[in-house]
CSV table of C-alpha atoms in Angstrom, one decimal:
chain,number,residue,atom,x,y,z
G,1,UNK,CA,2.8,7.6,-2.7
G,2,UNK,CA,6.4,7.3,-3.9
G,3,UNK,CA,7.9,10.5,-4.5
G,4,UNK,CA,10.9,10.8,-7.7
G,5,UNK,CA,11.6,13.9,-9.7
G,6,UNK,CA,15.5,12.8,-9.4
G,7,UNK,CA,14.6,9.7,-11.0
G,8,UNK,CA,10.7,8.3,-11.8
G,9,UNK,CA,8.8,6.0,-9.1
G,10,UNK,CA,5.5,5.1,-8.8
G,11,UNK,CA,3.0,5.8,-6.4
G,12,UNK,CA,2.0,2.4,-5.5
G,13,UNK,CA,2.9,-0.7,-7.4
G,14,UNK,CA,1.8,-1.2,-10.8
G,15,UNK,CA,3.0,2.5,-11.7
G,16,UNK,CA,1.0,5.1,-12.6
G,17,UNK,CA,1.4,6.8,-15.7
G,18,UNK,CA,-0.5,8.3,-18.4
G,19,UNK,CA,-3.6,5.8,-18.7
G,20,UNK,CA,-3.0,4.8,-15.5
G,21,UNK,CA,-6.6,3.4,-14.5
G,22,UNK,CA,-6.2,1.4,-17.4
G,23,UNK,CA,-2.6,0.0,-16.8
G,24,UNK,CA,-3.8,-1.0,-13.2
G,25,UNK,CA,-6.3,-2.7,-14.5
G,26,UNK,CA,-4.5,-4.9,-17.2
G,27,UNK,CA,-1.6,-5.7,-14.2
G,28,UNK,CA,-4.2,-7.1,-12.1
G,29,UNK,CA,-5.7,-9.1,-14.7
G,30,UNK,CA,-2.3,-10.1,-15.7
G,31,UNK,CA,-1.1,-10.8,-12.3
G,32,UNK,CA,-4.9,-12.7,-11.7
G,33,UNK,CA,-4.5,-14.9,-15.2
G,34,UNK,CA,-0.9,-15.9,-14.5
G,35,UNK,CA,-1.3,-17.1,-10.7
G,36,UNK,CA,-4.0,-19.2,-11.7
G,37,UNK,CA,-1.9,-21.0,-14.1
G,38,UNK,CA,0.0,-24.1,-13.1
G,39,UNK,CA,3.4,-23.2,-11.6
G,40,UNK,CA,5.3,-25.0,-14.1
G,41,UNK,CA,4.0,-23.0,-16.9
G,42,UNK,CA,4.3,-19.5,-14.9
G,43,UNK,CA,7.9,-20.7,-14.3
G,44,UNK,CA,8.7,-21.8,-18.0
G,45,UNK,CA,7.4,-18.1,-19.3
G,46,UNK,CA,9.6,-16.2,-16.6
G,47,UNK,CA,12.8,-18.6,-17.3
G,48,UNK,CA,13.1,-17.6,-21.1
G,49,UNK,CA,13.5,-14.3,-20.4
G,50,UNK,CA,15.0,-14.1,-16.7
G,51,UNK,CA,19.2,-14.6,-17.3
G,52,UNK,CA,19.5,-12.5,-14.1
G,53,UNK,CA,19.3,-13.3,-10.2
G,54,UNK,CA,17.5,-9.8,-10.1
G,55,UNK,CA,15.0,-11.5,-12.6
G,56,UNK,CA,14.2,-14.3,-10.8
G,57,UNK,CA,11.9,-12.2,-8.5
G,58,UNK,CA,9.5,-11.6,-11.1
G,59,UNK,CA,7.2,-15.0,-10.9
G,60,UNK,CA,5.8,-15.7,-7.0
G,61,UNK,CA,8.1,-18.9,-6.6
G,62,UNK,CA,11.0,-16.9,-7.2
G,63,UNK,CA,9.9,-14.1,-5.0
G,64,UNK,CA,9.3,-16.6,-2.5
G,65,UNK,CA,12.9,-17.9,-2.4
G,66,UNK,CA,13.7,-14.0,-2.4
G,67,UNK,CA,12.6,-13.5,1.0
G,68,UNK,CA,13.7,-16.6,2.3
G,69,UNK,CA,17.2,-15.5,1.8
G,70,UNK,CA,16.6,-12.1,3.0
G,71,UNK,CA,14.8,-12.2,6.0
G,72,UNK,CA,15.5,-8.3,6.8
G,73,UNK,CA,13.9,-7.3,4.4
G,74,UNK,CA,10.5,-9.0,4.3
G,75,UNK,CA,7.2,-9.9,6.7
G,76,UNK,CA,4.4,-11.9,5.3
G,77,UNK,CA,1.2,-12.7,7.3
G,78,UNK,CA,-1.5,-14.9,6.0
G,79,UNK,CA,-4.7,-15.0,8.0
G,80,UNK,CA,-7.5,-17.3,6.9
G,81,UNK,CA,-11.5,-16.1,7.7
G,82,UNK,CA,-11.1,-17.9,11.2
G,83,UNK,CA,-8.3,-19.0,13.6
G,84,UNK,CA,-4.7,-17.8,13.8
G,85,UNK,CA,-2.1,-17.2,10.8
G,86,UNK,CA,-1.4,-19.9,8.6
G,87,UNK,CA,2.0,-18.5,7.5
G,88,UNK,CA,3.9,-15.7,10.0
G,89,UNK,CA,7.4,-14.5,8.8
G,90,UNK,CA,9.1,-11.3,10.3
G,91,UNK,CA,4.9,-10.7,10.9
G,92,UNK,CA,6.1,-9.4,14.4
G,93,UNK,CA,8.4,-6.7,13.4
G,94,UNK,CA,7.5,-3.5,12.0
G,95,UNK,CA,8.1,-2.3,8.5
G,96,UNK,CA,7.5,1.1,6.7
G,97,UNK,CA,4.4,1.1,5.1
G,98,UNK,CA,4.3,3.1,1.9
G,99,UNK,CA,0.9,3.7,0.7
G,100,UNK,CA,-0.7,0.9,2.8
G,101,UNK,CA,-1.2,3.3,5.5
G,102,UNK,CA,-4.2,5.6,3.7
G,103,UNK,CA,-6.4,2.1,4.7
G,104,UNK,CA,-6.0,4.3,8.4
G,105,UNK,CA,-7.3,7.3,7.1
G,106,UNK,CA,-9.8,5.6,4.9
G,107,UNK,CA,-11.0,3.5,7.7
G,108,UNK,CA,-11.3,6.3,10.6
G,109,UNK,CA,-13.5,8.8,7.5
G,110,UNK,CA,-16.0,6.0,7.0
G,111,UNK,CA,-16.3,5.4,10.9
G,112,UNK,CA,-16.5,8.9,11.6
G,113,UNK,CA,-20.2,9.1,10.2
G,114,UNK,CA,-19.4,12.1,8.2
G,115,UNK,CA,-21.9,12.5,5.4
G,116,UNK,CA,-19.5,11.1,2.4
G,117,UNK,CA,-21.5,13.1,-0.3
G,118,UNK,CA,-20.6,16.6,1.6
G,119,UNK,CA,-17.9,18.6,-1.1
G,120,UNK,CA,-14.8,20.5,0.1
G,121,UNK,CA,-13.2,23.1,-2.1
G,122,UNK,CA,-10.9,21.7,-4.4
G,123,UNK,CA,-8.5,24.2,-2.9
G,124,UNK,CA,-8.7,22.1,0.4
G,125,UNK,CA,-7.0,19.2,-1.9
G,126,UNK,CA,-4.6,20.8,-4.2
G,127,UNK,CA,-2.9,22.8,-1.3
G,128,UNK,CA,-1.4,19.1,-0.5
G,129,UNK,CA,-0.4,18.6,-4.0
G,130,UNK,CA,3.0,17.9,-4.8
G,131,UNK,CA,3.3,17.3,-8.5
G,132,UNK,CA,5.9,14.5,-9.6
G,133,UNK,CA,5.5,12.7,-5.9
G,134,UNK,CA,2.6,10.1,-7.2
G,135,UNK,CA,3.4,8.5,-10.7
G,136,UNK,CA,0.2,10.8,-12.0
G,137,UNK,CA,-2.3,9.4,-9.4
G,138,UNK,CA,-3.2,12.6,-8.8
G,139,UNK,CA,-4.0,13.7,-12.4
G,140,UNK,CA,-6.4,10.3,-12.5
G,141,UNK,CA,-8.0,10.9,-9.8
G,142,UNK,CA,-12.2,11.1,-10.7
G,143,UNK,CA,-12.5,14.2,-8.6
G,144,UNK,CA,-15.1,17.1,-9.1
G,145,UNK,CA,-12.9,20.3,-10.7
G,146,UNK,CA,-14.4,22.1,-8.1
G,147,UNK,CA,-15.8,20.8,-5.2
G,148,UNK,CA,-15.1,16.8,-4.2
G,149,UNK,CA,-17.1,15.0,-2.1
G,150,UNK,CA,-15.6,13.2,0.8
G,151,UNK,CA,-16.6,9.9,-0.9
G,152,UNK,CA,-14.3,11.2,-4.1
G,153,UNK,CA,-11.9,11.8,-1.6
G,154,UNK,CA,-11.7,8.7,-0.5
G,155,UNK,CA,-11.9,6.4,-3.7
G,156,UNK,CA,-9.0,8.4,-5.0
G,157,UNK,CA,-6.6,8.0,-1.5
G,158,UNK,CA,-7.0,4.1,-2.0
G,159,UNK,CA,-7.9,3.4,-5.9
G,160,UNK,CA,-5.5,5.6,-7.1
G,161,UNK,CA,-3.8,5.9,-4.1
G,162,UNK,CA,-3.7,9.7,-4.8
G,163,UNK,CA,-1.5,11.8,-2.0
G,164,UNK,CA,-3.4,14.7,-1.8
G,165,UNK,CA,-7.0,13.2,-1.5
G,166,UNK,CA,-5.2,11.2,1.5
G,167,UNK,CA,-3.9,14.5,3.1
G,168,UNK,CA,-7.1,16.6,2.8
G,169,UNK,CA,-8.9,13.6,4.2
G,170,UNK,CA,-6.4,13.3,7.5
G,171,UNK,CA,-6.3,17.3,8.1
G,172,UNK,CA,-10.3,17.2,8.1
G,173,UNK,CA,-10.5,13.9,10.1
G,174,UNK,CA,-7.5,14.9,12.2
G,175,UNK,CA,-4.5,12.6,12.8
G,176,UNK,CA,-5.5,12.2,16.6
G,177,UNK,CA,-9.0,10.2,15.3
G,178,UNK,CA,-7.4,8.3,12.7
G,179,UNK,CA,-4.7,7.0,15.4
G,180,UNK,CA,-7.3,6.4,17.8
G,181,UNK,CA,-9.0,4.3,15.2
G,182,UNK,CA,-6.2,2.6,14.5
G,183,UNK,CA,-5.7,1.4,18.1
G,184,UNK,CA,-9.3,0.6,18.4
G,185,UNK,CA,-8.3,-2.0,15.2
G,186,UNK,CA,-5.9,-3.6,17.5
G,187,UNK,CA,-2.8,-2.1,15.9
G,188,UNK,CA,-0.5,-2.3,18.4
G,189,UNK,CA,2.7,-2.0,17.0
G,190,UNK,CA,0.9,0.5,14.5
G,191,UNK,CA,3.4,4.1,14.5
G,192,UNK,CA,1.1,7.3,14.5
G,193,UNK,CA,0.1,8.8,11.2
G,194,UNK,CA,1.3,11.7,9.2
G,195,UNK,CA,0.6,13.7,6.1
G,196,UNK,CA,2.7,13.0,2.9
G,197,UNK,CA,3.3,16.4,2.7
G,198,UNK,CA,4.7,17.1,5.9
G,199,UNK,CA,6.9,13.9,5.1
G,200,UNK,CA,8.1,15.1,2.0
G,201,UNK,CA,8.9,18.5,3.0
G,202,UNK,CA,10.9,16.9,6.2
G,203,UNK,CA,12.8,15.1,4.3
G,204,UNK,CA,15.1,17.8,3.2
G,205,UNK,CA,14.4,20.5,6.0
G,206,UNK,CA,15.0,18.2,8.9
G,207,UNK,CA,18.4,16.3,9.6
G,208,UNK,CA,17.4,14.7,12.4
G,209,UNK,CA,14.8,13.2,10.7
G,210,UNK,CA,15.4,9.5,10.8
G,211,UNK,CA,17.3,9.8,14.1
G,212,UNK,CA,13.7,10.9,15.7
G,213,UNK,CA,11.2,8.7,17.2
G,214,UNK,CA,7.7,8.3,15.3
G,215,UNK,CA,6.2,10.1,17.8
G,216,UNK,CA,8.2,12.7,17.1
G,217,UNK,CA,8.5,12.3,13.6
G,218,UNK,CA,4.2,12.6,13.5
G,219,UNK,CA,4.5,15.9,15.6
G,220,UNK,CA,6.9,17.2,13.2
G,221,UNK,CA,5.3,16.3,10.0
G,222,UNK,CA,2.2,18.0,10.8
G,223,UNK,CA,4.2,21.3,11.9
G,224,UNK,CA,5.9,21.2,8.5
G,225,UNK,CA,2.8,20.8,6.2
G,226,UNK,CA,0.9,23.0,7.9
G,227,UNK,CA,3.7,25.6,7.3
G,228,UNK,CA,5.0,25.0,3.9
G,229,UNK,CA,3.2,25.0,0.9
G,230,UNK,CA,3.3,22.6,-1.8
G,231,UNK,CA,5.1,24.2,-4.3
G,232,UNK,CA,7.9,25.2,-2.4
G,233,UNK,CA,8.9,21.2,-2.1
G,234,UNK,CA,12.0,19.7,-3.2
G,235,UNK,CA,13.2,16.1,-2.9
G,236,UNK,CA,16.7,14.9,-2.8
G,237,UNK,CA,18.4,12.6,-4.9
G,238,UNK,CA,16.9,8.9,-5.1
G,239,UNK,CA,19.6,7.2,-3.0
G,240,UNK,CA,19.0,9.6,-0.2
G,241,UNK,CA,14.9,9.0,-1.1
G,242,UNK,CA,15.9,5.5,-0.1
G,243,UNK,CA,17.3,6.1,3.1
G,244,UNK,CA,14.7,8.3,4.2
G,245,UNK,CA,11.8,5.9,3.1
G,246,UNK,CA,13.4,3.6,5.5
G,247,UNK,CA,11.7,5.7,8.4
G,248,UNK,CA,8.2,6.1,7.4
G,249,UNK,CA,5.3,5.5,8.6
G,250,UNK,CA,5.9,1.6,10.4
G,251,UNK,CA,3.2,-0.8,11.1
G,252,UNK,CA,3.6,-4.9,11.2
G,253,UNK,CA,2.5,-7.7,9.0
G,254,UNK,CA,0.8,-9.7,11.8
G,255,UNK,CA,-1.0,-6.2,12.8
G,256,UNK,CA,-2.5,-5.7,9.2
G,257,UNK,CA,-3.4,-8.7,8.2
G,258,UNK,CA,-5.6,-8.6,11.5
G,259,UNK,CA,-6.9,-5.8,10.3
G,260,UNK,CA,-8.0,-6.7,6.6
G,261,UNK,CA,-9.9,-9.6,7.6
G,262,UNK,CA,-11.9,-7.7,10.3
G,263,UNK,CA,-12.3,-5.2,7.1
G,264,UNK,CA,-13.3,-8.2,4.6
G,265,UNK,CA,-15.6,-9.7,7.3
G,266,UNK,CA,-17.1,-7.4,8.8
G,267,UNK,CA,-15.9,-3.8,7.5
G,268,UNK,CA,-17.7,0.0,6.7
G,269,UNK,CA,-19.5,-0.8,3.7
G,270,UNK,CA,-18.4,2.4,2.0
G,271,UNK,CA,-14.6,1.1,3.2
G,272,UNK,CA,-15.2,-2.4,1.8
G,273,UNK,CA,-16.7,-0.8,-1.6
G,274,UNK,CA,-13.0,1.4,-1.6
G,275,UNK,CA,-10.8,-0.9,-1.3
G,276,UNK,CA,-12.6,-3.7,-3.5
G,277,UNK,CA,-12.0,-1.8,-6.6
G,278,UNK,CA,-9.9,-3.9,-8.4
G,279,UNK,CA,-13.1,-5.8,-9.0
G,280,UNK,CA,-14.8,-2.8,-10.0
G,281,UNK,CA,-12.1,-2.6,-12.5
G,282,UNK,CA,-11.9,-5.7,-14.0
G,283,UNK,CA,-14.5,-8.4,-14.7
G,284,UNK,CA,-12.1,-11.2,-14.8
G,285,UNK,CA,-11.4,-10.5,-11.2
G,286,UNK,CA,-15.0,-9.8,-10.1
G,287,UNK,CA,-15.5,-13.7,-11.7
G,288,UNK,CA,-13.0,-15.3,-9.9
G,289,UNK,CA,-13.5,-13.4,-6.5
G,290,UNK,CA,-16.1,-12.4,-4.3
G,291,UNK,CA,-14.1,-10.3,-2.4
G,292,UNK,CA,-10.5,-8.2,-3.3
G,293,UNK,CA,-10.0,-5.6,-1.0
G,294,UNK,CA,-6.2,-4.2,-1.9
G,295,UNK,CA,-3.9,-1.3,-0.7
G,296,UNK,CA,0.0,-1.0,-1.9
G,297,UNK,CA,2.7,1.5,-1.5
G,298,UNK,CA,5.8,2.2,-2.2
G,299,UNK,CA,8.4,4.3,-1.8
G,300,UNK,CA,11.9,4.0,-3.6
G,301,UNK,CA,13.5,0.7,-2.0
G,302,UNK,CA,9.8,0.0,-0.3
G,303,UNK,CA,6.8,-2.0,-1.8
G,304,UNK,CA,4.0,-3.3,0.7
G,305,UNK,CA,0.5,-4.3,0.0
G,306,UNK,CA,-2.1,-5.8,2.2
G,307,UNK,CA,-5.3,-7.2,1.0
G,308,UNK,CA,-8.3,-9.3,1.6
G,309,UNK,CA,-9.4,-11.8,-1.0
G,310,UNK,CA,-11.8,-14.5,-1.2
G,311,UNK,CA,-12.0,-16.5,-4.0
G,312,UNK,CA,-15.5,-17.5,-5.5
G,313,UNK,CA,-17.4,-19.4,-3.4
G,314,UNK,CA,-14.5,-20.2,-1.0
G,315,UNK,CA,-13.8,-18.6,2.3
G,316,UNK,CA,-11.1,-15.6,2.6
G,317,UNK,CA,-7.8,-14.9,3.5
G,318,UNK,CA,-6.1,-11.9,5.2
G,319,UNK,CA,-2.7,-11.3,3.6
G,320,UNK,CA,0.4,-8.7,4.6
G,321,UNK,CA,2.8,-8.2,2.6
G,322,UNK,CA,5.8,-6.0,3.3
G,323,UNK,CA,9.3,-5.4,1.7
G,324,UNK,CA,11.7,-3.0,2.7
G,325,UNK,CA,15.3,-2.2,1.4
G,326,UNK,CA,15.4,-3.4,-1.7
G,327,UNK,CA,18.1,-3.7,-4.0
G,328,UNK,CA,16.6,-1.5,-7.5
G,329,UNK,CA,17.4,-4.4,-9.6
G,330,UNK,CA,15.0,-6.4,-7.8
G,331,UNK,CA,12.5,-3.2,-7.2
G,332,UNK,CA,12.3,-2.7,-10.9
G,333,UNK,CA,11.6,-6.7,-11.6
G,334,UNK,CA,8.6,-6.4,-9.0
G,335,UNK,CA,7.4,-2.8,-10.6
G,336,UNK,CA,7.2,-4.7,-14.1
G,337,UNK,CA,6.4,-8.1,-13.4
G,338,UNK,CA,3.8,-7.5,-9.9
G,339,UNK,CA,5.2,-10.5,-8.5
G,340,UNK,CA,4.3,-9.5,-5.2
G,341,UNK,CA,0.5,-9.6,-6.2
G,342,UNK,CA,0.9,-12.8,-8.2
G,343,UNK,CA,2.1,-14.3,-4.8
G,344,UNK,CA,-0.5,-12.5,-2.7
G,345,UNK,CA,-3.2,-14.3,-5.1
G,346,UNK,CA,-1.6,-17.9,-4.7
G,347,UNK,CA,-1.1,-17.8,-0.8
G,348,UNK,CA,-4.7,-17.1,-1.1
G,349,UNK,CA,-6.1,-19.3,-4.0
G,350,UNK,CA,-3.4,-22.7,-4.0
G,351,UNK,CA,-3.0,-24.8,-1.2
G,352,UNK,CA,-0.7,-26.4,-2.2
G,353,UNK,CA,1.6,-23.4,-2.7
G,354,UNK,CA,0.8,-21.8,0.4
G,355,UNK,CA,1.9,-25.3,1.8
G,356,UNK,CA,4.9,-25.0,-0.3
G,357,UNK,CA,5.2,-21.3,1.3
G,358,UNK,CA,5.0,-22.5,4.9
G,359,UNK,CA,7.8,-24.8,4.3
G,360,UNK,CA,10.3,-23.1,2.6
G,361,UNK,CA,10.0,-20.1,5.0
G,362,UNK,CA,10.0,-22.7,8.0
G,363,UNK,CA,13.6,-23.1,7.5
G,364,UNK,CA,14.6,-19.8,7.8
């Protein structure tokens, strides 16, 4: 999602890039292979080549410690298959989303019993494009040169996490639906939904933006996308990126993780087949997992992901993960090292480290 130009960002962490499909894939694997391993050894890697606090971050024990001291900036929610959270901190408050909120859009296209193999003119797409906003998720997207399907559509918003597939997917749907869907989801602290576009193009034509409510900030966005085209976008510098990612689309931790376990349970097959694809990607994941349904975003200061895995032959786990604010030091060391999905995989694999978890964020 993230949008640079100023200075690079990705789209959703890892970053995309040329090769990008195949990057993702190796980060996952790496971030898979390297949870799995006994702390002490993931520790002793990180440790020869980590002099600096910023460092530290990058293994899931350090991460961990991370938000304990910064409780501002973070929410975590673990939800197991059945009963109530296992591990709830900041879960209540809400957080800008990133990315993570094209699991809406994908979510209210696959209810809405539209026929996914139906094309659109690749027109209808590319009039959302903003090139340079989406680390080159747009460029790997798999989409038909000339007329997408819907389903095409949707792989790309969520495997790639490609902007414009999201946006020509919300102006057919229509961002009344996907909010509707949204509530019917039980997202009640959930803010309405926007296109990226519209946010974009806000961002440096409106100066009250962060000073309006989401409400308002949803009516506006729509206004502007429908009225400016793509290529008359600019972006401000990053440090003013930051401040406006701070008022993006907001949803909270306790909220999603609510919802990725209804979606790993008992979810649109077409939505559950989306979001799994990091097992479609990579065959030690499809091993180890019977289930890895994953969304990220992130915007410059911003990197959330909330997923549904369930390892082998063992029941699942709902898990929301949201960080907001962050020092680029510390952004950087989670873009390089995926920290944040190492720890997503041991909250959800190790109980003795979700234990661990539980306690350390228990005295905050």
């Amino acid at each position: 999602m993230t949008p640079s130009r100023p200075t690079s960002i990705s789209a959703r962490v890892p970053r995309r890039s040329a090769g990008a499909r195949g990057v993702i894939a190796r980060a996952i694997a790496c971030a898979v292979a390297l949870a799995l391993a006994s702390p002490a050894s993931a520790s002793a890697t990180h440790a020869a080549d980590a002099p600096t606090a910023a460092a530290a971050v990058g293994t899931p024990e350090g991460l961990l410690t991370w938000i304990s001291r910064h409780s501002s900036n973070a929410a975590v929610a673990v939800l197991p298959d059945r009963g109530p959270a296992v591990l709830s901190f900041g879960a209540g408050r809400r957080q800008p989303l990133g990315s993570t909120r094209k699991v809406l859009v994908a979510g209210a296209l696959t209810a809405s019993r539209a026929k996914l193999s139906q094309r659109v003119p690749r027109s209808a797409v590319e009039r959302f494009y903003v090139p340079g906003t989406d680390g080159g998720a747009h460029e790997h997207a798999q989409l038909d040169a000339t007329r997408p399907t819907l389903r095409q559509l949707l792989r790309a918003a969520i495997e790639v996490s490609d902007n414009a597939s999201a946006d020509a997917l919300l102006e057919r749907i229509g961002a009344p639906a996907v909010n509707a869907w949204a509530r019917r989801q039980g997202l009640a602290r959930q803010d309405p939904i926007y296109p990226l576009l519209g946010e974009f193009a806000a961002w440096t034509r409106d100066p009250l933006w962060t000073q309006r409510t989401p409400s308002e900030r949803a009516r506006r966005a729509l206004v502007v996308a429908r009225d400016v085209p793509a290529g008359e976008i600019s972006l401000p510098e990053i440090d003013e990126q930051r401040r406006l990612a701070a008022a993006s689309v907001a949803g909270t931790a306790a909220d999603w993780a609510r919802l990725m376990r209804r979606i790993g349970r008992h979810g649109d097959p077409e939505l559950v087949t989306a979001l799994d694809w990091p097992r479609r990607q990579n065959e030690q994941m499809a091993r180890r997992f019977d289930r890895f349904l994953a969304k990220g975003g992130s915007l410059p200061g911003l990197i959330t992901e909330a997923d549904y895995v369930r390892p082998a032959g063992r029941p699942g786990a709902a898990i929301a993960l949201f960080l907001r604010d962050l020092p680029p030091a510390v952004e950087q060391t989670l873009q390089r090292t995926f920290a944040q999905q190492k720890l997503i995989v041991r909250l959800a694999t190790d109980a003795a480290f979700l234990e661990r978890a539980r306690r350390v964020l228990a005295e905050k």
